[in-house]
PDB file of C-alpha atoms in Angstrom:
ATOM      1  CA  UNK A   1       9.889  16.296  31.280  1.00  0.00           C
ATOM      2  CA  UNK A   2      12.043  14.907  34.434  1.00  0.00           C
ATOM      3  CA  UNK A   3      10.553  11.637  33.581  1.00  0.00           C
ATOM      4  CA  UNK A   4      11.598  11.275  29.919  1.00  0.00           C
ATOM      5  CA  UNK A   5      14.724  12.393  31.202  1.00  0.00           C
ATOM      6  CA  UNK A   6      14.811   9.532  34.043  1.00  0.00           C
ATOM      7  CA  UNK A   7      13.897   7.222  31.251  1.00  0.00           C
ATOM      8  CA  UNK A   8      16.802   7.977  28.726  1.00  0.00           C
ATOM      9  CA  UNK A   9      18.961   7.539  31.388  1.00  0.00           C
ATOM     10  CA  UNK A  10      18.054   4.378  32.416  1.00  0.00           C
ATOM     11  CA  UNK A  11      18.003   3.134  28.318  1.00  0.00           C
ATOM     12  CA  UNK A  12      21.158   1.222  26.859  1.00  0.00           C
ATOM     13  CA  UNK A  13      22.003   1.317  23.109  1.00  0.00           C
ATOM     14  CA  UNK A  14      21.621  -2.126  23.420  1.00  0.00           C
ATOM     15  CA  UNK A  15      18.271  -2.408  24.324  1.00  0.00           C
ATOM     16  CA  UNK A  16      17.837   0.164  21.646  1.00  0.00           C
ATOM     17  CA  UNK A  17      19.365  -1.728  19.111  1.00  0.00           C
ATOM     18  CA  UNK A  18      17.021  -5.058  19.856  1.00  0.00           C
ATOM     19  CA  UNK A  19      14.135  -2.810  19.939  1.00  0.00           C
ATOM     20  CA  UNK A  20      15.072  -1.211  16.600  1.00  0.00           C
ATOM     21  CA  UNK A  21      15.925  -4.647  14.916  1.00  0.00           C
ATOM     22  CA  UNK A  22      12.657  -6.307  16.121  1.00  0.00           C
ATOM     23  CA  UNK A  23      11.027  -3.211  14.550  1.00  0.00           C
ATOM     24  CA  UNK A  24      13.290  -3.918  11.332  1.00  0.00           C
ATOM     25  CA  UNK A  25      12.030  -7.961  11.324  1.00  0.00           C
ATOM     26  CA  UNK A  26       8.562  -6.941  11.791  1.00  0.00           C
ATOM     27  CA  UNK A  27       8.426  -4.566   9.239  1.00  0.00           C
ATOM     28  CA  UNK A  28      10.081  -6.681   6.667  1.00  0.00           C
ATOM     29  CA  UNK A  29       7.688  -9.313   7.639  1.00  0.00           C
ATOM     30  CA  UNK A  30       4.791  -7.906   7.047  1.00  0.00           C
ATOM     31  CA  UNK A  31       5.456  -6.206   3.719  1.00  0.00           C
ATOM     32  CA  UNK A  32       6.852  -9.854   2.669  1.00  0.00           C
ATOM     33  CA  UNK A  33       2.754 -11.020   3.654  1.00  0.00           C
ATOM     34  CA  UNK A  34       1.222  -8.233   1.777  1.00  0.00           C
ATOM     35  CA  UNK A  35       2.999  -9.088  -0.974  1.00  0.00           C
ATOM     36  CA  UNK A  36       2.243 -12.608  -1.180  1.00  0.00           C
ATOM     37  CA  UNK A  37      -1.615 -11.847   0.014  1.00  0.00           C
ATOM     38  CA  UNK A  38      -1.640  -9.338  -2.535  1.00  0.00           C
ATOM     39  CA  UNK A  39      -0.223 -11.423  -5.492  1.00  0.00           C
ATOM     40  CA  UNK A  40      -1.836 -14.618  -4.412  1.00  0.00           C
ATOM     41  CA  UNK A  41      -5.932 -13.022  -4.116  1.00  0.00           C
ATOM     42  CA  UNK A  42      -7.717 -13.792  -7.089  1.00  0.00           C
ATOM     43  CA  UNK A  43      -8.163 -10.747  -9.662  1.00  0.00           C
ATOM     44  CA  UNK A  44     -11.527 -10.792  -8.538  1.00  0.00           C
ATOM     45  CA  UNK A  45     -11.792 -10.873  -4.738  1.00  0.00           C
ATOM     46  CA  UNK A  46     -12.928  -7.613  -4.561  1.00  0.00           C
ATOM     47  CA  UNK A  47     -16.056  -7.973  -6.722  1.00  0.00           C
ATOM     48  CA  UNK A  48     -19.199  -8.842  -5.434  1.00  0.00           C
ATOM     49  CA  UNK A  49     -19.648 -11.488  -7.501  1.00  0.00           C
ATOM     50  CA  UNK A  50     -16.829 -13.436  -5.594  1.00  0.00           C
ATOM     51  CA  UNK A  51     -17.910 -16.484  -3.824  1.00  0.00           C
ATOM     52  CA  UNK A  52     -15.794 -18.069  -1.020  1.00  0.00           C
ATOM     53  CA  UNK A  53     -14.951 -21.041   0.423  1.00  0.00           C
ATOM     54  CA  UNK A  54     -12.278 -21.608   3.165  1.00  0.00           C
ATOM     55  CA  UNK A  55     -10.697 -24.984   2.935  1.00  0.00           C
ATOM     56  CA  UNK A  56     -13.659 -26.891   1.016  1.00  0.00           C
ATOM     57  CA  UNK A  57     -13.390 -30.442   1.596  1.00  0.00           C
ATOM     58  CA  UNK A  58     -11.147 -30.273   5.009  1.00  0.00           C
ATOM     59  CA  UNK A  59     -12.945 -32.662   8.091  1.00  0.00           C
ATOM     60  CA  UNK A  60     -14.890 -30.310  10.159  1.00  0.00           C
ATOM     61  CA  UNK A  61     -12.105 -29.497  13.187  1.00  0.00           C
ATOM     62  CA  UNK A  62      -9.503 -28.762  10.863  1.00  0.00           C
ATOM     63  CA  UNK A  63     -11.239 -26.342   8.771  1.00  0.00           C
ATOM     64  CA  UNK A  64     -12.493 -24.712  12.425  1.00  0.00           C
ATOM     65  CA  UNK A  65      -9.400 -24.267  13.717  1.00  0.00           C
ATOM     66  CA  UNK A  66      -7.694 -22.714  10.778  1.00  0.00           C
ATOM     67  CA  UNK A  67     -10.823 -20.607  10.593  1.00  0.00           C
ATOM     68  CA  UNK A  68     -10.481 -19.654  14.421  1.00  0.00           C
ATOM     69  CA  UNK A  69      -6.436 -18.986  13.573  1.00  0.00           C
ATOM     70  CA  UNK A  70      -7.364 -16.895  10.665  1.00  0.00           C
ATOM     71  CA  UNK A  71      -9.300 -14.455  12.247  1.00  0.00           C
ATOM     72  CA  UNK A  72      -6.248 -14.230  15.414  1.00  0.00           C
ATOM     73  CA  UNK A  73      -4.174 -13.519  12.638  1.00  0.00           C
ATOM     74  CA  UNK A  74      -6.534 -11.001  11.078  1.00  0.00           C
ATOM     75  CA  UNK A  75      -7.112  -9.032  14.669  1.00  0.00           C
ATOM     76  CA  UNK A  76      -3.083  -8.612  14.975  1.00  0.00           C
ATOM     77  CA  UNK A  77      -2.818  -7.657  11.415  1.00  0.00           C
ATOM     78  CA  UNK A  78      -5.556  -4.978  11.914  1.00  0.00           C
ATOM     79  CA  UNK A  79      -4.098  -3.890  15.164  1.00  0.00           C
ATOM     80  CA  UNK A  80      -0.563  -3.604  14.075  1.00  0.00           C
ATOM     81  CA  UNK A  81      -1.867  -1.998  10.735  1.00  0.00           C
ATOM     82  CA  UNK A  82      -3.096   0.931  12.988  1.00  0.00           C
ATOM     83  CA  UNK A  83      -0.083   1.118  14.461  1.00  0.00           C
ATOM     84  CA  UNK A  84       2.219   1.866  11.627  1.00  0.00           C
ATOM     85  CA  UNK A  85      -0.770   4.443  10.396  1.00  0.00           C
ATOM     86  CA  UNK A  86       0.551   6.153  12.897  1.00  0.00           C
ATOM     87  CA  UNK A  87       2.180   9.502  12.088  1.00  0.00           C
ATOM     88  CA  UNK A  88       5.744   9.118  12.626  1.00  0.00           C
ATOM     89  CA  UNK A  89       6.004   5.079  11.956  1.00  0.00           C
ATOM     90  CA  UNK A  90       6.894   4.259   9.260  1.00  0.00           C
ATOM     91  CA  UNK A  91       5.163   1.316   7.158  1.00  0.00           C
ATOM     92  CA  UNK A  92       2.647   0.201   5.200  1.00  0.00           C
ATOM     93  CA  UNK A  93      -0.471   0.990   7.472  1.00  0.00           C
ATOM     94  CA  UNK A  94      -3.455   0.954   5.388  1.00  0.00           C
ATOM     95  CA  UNK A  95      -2.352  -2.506   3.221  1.00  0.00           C
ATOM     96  CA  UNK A  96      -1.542  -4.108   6.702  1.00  0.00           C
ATOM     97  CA  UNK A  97      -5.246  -2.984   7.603  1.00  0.00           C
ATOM     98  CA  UNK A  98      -6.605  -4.423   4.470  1.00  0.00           C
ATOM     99  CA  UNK A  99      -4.593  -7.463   4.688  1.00  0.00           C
ATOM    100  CA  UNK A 100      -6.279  -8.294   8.090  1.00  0.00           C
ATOM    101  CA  UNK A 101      -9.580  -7.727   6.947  1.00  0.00           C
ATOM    102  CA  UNK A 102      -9.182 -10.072   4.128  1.00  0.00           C
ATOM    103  CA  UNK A 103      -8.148 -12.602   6.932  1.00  0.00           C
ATOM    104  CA  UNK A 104     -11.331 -12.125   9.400  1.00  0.00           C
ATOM    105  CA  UNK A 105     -14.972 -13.261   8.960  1.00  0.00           C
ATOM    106  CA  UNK A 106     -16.735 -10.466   9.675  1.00  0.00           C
ATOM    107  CA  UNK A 107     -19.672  -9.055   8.588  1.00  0.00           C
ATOM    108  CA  UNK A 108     -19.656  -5.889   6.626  1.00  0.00           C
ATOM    109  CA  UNK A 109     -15.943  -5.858   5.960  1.00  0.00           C
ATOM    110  CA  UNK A 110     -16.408  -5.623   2.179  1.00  0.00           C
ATOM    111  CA  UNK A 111     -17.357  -2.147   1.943  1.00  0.00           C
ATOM    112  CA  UNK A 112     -14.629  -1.028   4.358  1.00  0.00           C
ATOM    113  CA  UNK A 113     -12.211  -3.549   2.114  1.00  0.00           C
ATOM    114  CA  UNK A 114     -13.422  -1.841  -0.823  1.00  0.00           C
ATOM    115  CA  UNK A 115     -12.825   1.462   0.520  1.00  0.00           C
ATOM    116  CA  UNK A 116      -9.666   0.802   1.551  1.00  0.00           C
ATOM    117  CA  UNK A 117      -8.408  -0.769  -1.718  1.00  0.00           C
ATOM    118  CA  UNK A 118      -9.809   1.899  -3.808  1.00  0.00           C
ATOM    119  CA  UNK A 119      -7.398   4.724  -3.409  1.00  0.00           C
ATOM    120  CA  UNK A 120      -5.327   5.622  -5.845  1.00  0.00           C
ATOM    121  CA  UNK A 121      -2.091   4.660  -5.169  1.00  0.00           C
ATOM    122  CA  UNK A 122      -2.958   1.844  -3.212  1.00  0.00           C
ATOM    123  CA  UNK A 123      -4.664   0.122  -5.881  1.00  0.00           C
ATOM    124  CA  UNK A 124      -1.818   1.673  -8.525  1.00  0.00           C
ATOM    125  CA  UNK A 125       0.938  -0.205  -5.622  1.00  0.00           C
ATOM    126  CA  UNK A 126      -1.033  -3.532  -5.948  1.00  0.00           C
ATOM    127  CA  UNK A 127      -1.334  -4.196  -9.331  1.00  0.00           C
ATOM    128  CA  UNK A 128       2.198  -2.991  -9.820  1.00  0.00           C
ATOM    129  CA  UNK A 129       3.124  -5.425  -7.547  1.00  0.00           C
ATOM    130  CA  UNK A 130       0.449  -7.828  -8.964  1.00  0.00           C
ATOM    131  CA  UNK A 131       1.817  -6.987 -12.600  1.00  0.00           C
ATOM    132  CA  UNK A 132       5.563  -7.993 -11.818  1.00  0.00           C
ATOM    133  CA  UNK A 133       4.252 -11.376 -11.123  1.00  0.00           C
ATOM    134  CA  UNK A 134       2.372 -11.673 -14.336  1.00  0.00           C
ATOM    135  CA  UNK A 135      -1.335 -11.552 -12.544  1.00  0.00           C
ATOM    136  CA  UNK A 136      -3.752  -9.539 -13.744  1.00  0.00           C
ATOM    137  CA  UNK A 137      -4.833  -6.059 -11.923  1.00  0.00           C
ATOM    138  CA  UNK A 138      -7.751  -6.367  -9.185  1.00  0.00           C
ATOM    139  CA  UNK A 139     -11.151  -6.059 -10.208  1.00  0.00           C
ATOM    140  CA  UNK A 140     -12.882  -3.515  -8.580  1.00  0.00           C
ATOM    141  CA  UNK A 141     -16.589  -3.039  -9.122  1.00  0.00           C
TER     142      UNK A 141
END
């Protein structure tokens, strides 16, 4: 306990302020790229029927290296994602999670998509979300 003591001491509000508005830009941030993610996936994408192709047509480098930056993004999506499952952080854990998976290249990430997407009120949020922008709701199979 004399430690977390030592350490409040040694905190100023305003490094607790930048801390807390960094949290407030992240957070915004990434419910601003589930949103788009989530309005922008074809109604379909969680069907098995889905086929995909990542950049079809793009010279060989180019489509490796957005490939190779895809699946970066995906780890820190999935990482962060765990984070604010957290109890006590607050934030969309489990759609960050899912939004990172649809970003890697994994094998065997469709059944823990599918999972993920599947409960209730995550699904309900989506195609609420996907409804205000005149998609159509997700397919799930």
């Amino acid at each position: 306990m004399k430690w977390l003591a030592e350490f409040w001491a040694k905190v100023t509000w305003n490094e607790i302020l930048v801390f807390v508005g960094l949290f407030a830009v992240s957070l915004l941030l990434s419910f601003l790229a589930i949103g788009i993610v989530m309005v922008k996936i074809p109604e379909n994408y969680f069907s098995s029927h889905y086929q995909r192709d990542f950049l079809p047509g793009s010279p060989w480098i180019v489509r490796w290296g957005a490939v190779i930056a895809k699946n970066i993004f995906g780890v820190f999506l999935v990482i962060l994602g765990i984070i604010l499952s957290l109890p006590g952080v607050p934030g969309q854990g489990f759609l960050t999670i899912l939004l990172g998976l649809i970003m890697l290249d994994i094998p065997g990430k469709r059944p823990l998509e599918a999972r993920i997407i599947k409960r209730p009120t995550i699904l309900a949020a989506i195609n609420d979300l996907r409804a205000r922008y005149k998609k159509p709701p997700l397919v799930m199979d």
